[in-house]
Short mmCIF file of C-alpha atoms and ligand atoms in Angstrom, two decimals:
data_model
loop_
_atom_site.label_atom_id
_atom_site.label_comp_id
_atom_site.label_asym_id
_atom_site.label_seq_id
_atom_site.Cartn_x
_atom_site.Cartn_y
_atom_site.Cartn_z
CA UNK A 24 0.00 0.00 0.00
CA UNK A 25 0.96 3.54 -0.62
CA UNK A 26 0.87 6.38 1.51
CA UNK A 27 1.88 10.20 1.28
CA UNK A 28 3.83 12.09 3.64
CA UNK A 29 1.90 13.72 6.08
CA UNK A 30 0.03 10.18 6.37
CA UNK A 31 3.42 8.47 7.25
CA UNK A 32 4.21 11.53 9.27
CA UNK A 33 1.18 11.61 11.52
CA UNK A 34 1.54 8.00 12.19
CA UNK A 35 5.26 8.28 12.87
CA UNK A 36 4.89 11.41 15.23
CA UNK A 37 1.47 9.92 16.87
CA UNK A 38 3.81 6.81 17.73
CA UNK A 39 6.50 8.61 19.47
CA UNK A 40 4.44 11.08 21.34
CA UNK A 41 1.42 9.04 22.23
CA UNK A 42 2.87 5.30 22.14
CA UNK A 43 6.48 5.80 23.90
CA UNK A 44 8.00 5.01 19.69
CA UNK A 45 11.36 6.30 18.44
CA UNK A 46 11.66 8.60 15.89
CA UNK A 47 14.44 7.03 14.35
CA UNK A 48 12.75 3.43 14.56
CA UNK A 49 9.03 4.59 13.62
CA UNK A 50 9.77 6.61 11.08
CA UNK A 51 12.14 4.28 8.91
CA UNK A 52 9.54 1.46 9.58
CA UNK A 53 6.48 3.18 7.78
CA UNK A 54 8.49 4.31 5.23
CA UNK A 55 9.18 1.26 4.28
CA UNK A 56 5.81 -0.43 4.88
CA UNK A 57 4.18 2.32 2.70
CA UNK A 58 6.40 2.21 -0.40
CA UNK A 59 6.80 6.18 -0.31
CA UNK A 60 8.12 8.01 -2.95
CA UNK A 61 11.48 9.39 -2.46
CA UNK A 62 9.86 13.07 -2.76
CA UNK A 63 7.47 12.08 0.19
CA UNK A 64 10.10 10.46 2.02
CA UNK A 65 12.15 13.76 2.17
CA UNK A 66 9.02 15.81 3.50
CA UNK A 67 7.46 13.30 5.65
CA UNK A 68 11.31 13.24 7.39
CA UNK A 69 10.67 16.96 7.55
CA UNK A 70 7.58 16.71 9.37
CA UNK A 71 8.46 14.24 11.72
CA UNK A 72 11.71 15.63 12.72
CA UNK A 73 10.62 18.66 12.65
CA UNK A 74 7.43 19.03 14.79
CA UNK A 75 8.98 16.80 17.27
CA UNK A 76 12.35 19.46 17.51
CA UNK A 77 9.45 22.05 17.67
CA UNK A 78 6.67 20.47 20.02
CA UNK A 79 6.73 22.82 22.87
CA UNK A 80 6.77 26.11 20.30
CA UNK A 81 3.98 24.57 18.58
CA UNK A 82 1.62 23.73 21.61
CA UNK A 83 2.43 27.28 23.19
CA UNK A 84 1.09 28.93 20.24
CA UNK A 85 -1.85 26.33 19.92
CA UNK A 86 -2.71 27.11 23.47
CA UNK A 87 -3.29 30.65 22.86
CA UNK A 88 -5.50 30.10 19.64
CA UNK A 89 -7.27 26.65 20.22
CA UNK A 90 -10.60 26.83 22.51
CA UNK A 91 -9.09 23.62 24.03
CA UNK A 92 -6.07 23.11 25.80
CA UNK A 93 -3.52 20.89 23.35
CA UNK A 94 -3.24 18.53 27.09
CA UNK A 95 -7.05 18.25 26.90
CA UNK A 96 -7.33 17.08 23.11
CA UNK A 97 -7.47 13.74 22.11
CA UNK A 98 -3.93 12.15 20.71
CA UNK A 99 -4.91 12.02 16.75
CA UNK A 100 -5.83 16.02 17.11
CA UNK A 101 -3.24 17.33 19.00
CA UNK A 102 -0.80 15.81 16.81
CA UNK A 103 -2.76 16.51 13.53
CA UNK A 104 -2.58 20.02 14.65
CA UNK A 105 1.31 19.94 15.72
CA UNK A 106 2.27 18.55 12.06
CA UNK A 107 -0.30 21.59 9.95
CA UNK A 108 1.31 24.59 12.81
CA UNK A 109 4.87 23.40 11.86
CA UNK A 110 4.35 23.18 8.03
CA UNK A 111 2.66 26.71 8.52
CA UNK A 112 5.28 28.28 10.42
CA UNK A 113 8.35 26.80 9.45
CA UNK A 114 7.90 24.97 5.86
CA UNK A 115 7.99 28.28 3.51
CA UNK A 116 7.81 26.55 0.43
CA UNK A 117 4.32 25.14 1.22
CA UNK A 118 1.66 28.15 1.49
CA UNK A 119 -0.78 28.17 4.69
CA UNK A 120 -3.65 27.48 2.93
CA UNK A 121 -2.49 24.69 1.25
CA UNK A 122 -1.05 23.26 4.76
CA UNK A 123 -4.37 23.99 6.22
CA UNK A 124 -6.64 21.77 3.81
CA UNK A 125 -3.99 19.13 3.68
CA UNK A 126 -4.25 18.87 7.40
CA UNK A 127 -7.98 19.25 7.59
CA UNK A 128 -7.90 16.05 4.77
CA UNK A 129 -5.64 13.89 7.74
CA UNK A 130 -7.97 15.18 10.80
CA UNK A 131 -10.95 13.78 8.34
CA UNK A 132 -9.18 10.49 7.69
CA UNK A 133 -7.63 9.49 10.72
CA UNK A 134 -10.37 10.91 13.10
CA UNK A 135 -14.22 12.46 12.12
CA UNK A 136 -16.05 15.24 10.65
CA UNK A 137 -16.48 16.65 13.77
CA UNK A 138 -12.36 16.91 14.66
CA UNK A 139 -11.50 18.29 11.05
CA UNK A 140 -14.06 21.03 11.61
CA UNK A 141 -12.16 21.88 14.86
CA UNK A 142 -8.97 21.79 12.87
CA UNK A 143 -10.14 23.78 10.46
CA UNK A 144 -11.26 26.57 12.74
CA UNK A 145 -7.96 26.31 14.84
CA UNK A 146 -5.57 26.47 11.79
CA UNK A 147 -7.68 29.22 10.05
CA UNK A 148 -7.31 31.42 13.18
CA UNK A 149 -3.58 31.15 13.58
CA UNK A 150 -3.02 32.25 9.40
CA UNK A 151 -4.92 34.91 10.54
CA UNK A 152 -3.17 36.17 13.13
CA UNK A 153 0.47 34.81 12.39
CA UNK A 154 1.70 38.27 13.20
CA UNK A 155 0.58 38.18 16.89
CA UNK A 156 2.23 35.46 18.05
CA UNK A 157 4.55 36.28 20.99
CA UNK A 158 5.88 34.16 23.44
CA UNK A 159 7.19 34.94 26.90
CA UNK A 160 9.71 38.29 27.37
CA UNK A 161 13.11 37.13 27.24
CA UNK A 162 14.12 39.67 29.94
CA UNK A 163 10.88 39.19 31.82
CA UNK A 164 11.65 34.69 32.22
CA UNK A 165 14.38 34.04 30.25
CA UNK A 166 13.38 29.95 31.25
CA UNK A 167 9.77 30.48 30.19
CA UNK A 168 11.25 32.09 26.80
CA UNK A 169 14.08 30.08 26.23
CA UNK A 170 11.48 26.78 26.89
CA UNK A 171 8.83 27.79 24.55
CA UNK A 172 10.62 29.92 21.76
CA UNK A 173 13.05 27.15 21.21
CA UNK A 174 11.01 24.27 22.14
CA UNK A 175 12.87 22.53 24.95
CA UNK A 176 11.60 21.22 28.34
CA UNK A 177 11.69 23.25 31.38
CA UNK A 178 14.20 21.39 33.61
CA UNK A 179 16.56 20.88 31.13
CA UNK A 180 16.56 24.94 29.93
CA UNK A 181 16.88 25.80 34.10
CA UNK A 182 20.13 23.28 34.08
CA UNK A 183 21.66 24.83 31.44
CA UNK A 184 20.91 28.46 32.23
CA UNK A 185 22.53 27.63 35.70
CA UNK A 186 25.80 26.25 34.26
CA UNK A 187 26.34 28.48 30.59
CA UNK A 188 23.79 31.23 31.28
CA UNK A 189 21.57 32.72 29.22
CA UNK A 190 22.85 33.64 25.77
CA UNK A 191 25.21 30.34 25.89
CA UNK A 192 21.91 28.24 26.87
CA UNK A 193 19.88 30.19 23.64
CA UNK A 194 22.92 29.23 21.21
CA UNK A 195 22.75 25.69 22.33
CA UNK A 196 19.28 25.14 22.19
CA UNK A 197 19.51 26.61 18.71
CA UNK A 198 21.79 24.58 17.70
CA UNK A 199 20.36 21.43 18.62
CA UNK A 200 17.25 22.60 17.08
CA UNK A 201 19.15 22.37 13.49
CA UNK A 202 19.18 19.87 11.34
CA UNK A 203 22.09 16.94 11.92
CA UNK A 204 24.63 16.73 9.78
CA UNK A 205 25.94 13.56 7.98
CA UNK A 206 29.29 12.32 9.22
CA UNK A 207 31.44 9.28 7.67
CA UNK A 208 34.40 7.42 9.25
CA UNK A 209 36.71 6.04 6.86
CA UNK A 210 37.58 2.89 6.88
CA UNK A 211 41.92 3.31 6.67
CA UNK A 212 42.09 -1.01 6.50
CA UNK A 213 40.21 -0.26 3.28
CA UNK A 214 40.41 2.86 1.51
CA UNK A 215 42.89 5.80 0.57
CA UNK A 216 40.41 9.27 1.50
CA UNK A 217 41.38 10.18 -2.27
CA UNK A 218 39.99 6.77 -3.56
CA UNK A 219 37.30 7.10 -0.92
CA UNK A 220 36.42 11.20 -2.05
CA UNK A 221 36.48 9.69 -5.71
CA UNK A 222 34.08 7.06 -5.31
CA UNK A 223 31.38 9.13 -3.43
CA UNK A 224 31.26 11.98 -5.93
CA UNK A 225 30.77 9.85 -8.81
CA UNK A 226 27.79 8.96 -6.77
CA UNK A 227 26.58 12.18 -6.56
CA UNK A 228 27.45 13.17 -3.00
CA UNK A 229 29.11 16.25 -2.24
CA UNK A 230 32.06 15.29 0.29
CA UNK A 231 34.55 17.53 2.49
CA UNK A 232 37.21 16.09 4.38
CA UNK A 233 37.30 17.35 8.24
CA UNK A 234 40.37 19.52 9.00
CA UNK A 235 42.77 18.30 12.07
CA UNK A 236 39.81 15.15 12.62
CA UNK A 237 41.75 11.95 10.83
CA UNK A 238 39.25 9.69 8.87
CA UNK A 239 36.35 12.16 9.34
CA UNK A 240 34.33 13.14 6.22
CA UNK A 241 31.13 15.54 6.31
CA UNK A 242 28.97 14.24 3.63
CA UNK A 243 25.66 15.71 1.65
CA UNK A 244 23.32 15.93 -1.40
CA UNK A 245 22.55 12.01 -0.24
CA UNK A 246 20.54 10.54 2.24
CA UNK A 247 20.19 6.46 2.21
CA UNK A 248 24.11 6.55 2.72
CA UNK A 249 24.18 2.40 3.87
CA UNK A 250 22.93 1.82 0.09
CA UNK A 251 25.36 2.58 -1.55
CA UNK A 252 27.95 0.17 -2.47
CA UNK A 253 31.15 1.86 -0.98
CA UNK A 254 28.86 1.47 2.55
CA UNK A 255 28.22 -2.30 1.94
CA UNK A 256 31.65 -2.25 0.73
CA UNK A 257 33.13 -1.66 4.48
CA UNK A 258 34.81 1.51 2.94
CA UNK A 259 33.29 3.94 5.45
CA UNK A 260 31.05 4.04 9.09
CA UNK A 261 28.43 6.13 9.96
CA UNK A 262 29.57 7.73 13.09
CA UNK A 263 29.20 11.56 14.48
CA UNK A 264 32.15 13.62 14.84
CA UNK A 265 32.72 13.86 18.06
CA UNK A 266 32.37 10.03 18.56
CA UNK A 267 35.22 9.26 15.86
CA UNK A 268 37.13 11.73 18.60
CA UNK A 269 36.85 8.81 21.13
CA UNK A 270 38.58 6.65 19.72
CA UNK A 271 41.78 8.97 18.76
CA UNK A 272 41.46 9.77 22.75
CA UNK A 273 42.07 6.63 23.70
CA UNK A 274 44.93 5.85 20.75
CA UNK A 275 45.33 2.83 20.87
CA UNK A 276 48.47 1.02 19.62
CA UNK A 277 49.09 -2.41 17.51
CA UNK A 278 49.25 -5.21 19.38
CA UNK A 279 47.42 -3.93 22.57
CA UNK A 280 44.56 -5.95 24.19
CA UNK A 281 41.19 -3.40 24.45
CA UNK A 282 38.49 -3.70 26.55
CA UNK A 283 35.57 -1.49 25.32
CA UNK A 284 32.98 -1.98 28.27
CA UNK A 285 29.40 -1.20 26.39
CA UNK A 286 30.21 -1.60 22.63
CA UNK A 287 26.77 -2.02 20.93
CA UNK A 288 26.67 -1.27 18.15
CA UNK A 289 30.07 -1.28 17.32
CA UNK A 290 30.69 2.05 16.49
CA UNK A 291 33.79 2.58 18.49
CA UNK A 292 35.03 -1.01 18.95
CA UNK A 293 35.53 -0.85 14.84
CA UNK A 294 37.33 2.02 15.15
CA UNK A 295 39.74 0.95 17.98
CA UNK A 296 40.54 -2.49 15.33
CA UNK A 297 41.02 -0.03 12.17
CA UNK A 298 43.39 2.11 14.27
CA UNK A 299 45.28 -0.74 15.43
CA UNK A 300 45.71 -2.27 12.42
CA UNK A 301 44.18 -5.29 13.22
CA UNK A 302 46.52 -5.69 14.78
CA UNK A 303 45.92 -6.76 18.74
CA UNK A 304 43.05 -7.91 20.65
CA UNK A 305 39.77 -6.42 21.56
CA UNK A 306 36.87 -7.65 23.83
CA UNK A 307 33.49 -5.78 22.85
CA UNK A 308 31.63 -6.62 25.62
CA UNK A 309 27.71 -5.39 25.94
CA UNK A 310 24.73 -6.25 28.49
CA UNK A 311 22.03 -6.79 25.25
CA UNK A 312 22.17 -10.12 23.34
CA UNK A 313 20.31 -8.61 20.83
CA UNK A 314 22.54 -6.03 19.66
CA UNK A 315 25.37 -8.48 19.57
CA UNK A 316 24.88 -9.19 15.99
CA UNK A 317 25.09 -5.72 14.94
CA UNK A 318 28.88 -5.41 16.68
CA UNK A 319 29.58 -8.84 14.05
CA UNK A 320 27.84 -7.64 11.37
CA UNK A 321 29.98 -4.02 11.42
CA UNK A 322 33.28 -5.69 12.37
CA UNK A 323 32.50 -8.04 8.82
CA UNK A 324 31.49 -5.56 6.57
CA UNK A 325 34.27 -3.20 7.66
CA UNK A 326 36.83 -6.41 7.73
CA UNK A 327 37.82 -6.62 11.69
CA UNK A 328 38.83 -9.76 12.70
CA UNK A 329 40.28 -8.72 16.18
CA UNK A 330 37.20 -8.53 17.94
CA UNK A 331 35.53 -11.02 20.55
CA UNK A 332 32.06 -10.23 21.63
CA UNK A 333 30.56 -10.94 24.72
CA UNK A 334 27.24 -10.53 26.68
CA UNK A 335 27.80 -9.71 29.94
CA UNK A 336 26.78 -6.83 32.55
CA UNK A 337 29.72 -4.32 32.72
CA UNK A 338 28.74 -3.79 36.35
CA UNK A 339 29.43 -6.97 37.15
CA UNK A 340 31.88 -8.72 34.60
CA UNK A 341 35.01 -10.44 35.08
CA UNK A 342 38.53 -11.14 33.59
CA UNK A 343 41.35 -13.32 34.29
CA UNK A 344 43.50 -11.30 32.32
CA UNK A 345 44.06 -7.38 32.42
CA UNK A 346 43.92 -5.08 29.32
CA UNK A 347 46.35 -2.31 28.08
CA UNK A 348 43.53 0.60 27.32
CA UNK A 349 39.87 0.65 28.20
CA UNK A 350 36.47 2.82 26.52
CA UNK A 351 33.79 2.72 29.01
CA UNK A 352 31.38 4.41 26.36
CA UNK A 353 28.80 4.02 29.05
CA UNK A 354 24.76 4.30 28.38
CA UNK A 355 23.40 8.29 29.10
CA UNK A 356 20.49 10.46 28.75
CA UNK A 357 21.60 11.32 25.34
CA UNK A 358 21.27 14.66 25.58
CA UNK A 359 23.62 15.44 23.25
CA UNK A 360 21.98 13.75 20.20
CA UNK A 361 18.94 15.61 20.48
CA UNK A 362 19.39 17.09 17.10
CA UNK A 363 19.51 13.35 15.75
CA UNK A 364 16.57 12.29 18.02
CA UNK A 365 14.02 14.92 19.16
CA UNK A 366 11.97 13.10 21.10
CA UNK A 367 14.39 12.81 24.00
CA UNK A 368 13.74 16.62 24.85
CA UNK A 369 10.40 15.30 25.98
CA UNK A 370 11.12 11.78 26.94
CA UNK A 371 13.72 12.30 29.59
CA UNK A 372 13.24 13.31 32.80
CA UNK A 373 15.91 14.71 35.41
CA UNK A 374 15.37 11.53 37.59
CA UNK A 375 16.62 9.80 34.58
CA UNK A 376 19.80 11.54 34.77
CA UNK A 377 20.60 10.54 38.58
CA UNK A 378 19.93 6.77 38.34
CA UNK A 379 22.03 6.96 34.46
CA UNK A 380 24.73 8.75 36.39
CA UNK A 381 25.00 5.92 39.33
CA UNK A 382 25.17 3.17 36.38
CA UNK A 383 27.86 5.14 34.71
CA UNK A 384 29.66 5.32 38.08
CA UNK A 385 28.97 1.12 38.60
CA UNK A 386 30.25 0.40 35.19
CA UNK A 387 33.69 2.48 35.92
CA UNK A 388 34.12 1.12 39.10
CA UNK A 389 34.30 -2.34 37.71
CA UNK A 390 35.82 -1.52 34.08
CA UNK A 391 38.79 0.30 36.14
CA UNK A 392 39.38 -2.86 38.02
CA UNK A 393 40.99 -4.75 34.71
CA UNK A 394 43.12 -1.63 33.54
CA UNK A 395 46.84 -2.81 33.66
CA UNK A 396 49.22 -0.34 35.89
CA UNK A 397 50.43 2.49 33.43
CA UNK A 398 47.42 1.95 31.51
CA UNK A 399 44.90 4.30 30.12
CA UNK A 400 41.13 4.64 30.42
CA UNK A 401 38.62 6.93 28.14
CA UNK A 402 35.02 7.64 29.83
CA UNK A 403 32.73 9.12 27.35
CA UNK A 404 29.08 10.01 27.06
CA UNK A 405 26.82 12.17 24.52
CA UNK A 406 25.09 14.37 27.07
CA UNK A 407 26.07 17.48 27.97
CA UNK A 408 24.85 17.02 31.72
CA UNK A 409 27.82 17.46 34.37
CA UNK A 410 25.78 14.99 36.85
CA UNK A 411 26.75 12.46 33.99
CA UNK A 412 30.00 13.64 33.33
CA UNK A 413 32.79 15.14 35.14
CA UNK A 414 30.62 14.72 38.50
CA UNK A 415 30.83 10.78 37.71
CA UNK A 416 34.50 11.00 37.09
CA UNK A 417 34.84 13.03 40.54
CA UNK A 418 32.91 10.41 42.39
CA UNK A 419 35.43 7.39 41.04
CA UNK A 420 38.55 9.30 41.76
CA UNK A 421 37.61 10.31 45.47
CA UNK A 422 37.43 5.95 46.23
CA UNK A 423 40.32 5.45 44.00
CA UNK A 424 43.24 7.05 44.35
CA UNK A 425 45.65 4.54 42.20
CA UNK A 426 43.63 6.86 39.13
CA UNK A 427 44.11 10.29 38.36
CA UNK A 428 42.85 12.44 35.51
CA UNK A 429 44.96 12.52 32.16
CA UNK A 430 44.63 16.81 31.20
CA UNK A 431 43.89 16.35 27.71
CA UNK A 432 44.25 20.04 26.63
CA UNK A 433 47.35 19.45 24.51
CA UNK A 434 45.85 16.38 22.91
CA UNK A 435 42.26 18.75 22.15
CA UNK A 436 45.19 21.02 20.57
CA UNK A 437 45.77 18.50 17.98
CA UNK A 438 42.24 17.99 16.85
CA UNK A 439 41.77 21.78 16.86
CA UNK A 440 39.40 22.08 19.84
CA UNK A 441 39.30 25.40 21.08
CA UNK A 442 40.25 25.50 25.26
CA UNK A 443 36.37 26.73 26.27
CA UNK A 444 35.56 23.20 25.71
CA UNK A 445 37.71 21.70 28.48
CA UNK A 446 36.51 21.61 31.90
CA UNK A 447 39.40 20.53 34.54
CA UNK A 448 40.99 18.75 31.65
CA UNK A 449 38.27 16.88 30.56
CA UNK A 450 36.62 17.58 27.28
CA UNK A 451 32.92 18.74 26.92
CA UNK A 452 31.88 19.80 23.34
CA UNK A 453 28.74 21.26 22.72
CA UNK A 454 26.55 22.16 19.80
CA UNK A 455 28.39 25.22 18.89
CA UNK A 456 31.30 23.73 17.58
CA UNK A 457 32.06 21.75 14.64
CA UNK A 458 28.77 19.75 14.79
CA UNK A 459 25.68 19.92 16.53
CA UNK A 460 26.12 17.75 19.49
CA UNK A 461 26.81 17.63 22.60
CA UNK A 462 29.52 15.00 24.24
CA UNK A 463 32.00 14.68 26.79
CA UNK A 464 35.62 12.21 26.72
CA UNK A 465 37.66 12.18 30.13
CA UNK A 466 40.50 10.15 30.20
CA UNK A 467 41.82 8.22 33.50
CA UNK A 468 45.44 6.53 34.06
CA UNK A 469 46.37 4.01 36.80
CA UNK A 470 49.40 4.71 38.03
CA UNK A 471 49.49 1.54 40.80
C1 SAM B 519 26.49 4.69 24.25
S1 SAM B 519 26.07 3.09 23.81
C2 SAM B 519 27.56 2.45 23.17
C3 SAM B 519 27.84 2.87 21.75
C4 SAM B 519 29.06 2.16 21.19
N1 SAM B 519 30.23 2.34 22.02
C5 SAM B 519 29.37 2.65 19.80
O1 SAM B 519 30.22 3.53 19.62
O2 SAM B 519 28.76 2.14 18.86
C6 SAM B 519 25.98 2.26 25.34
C7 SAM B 519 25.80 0.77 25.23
O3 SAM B 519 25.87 0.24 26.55
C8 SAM B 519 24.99 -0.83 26.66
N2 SAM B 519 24.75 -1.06 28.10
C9 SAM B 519 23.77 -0.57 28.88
N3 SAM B 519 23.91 -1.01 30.15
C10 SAM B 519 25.01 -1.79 30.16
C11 SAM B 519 25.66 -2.55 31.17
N4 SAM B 519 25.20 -2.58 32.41
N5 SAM B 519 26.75 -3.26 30.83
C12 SAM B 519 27.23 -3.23 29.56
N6 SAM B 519 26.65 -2.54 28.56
C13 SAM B 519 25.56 -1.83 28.86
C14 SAM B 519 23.79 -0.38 25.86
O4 SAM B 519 23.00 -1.47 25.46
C15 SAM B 519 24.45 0.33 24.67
O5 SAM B 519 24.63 -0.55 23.62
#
């Protein structure tokens, strides 16, 4: 069966916001299932990504136009409404009438008469009045501004006023709020980056290798990268920026034996192998059976045979034999990704945060244990939240005092990261920089 866009986007978005879905997950799913145009695909991506970025902007206006509170409406309508606000007030190239009946056509089909009339009426009102929209004074609440202007949750806007202030906290939401970009690895056991540039422009793609960041490509003008043939190939990995970072953090050398403590799904563990040569050994270790497979499918295609995966809980795992360097990539809130998955602005909560951060502090506990003497540890998270971060690493070095922290300013040097984003010699990037994410690398050494 075929669908169109907004269809596939209304069931995507009414999945994640109504049914607990992700983005990510839902969205490639239907689009599949419905046999969508590629022309559909690109706007119902739009949509989806979109209204979820925007959800809190969107309701705030709603709630000042609607005669019913956007809590108070029934799932189908409230998110009917989110998708035709967002396409009216941030899609220029589709005019607001057109947006209007399109959404009145999905509040017909996917509700009642009686809903599409209400939609109607609601969406109407706003065209009218798109020039009286105002949210709260920025000098008045800068929270209440900062949380509805730029569409973010009120705990997490407080946090970050707290630790960057205001205008820092307004550039970061902003820049989360943009679109990701699209970031290849290359694979060095494979591919020169000349043969590599060569081959992706003659698909089409527009390519730019990433200054002072070795094997990192930003890539564009293409967006089903893993079918192309260079991708099944095992000529390049999908990876963000400042995760290919990791692994140069933790440089490790040939012949080492590397633990990586939570390695699904393979992301860094692949790297570690390609910048040892193959040389060496490495233990991926992860708690989820299921996600094994993906580690051995990505060390195949990108043609890794040092790797040994194993399912165990990192908390609790044990070894009879130490290991030269070990990535404790450990599970977060993800706060960093947001720009890659939306929904976690509204599906995190700051209790979420405490419980990740004494898991984190568990897993490095017991990862620390195998670390040889003179050996080197890298911590690393995508979240920008300090509970998660340096406060994690602070907690394991009070108890341990064979560790101390390695000040990786002169290594940030190297890869061109400017000094505001190290914090007592840790590194915490943020959206502002080269990409828009947020994520933090800390590295540990035991010295007895
Ligand atoms: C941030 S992801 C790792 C990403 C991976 N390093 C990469 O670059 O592709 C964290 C991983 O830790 C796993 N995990 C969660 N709890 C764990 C535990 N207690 N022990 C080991 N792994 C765990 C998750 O399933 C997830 O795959």
């Amino acid at each position: 069966m075929q669908k169109n866009a907004r269809q596939v986007a209304i069931e995507s978005v009414y999945r994640v916001n109504e049914e607990d879905g992700y983005s990510n997950l839902t969205l490639n799913h239907l689009l599949q299932k419905y046999d969508v145009t590629s022309r559909d695909r690109a706007l119902a991506t739009e949509l989806v990504y979109g209204s979820l970025r925007m959800r809190n902007n969107l309701d705030w206006v709603l709630n000042q136009f609607a005669n019913r509170k956007v809590k108070k409406m029934d799932g189908w309508t409230r998110n009917i409404l989110r998708l035709g606000l967002y396409q009216i007030r941030f899609l220029n190239g589709i005019p607001g009438p057109v947006a209007c009946n399109e959404t009145v056509e999905l509040a017909k089909e996917y509700q009642h008469r009686g809903a599409a009339k209400f939609v109607n009426g609601v969406l109407r009102n706003i065209l009218r009045n798109l020039d009286s929209i105002e949210f709260p004074d920025l000098k008045d609440d800068p929270v209440q501004h900062i949380r509805f202007k730029y569409s973010f949750p009120q705990w997490m806007v407080e946090t970050w006023v707290k630790e960057y202030g205001i205008q820092k906290t307004i550039d970061i939401c902003n820049a989360f709020n943009q679109v990701p970009e699209k970031i290849i690895r290359k694979n060095s056991l494979k591919i020169s980056s000349k043969e590599l540039q060569n081959k992706l422009i003659n698909n089409g793609l527009e390519i730019e290798e990433i200054k002072d960041i070795p094997q990192a490509f930003r890539v564009s003008n293409y967006s089903r990268l893993s079918k192309l043939d260079s991708f099944k190939a095992g000529e390049f990995y999908i990876q963000g920026l400042y995760s290919i970072l990791v692994g140069h953090i933790l440089k490790p050398q040939l012949g080492e034996r590397v633990l990586d403590l939570c390695s699904a799904p393979g992301g860094k563990t692949t790297h570690l192998a390609e910048l040892m040569n193959n040389q060496g050994e490495i233990v991926a270790n992860e708690l989820h059976l299921n996600k094994i497979d993906l580690i051995k499918e990505n060390c195949k295609r990108l043609g890794i045979q040092i790797v040994t995966t194993q399912v165990q809980d990192g908390r609790e795992v044990e070894f009879n034999q130490s290991f030269d360097r070990i990535l404790v990539d450990a599970p977060c809130s993800g706060l960093g990704i947001i720009s890659k998955k939306p929904e976690i602005k509204w599906k995190k909560k700051p209790q979420d945060i405490h419980t990740l951060s004494q898991l984190q502090l568990e897993l490095l506990i017991n990862g620390s244990k195998f670390l040889k003497k003179g050996g080197e540890l890298v911590y690393s998270t995508c979240t920008i939240a300090a509970k998660e971060n340096i406060e994690v690493l602070n907690r394991f070095l009070a108890k341990n005092s064979d560790f101390n922290l390695v000040d990786l300013t002169s290594q940030a040097n190297d890869f061109g990261i400017p000094s505001k984003f190290i914090k007592e010699g840790s590194i915490q990037l943020l959206p502002t920089w080269k990409e828009n994410e947020g994520f933090f690398i800390a590295k540990l050494k035991r010295n007895f």
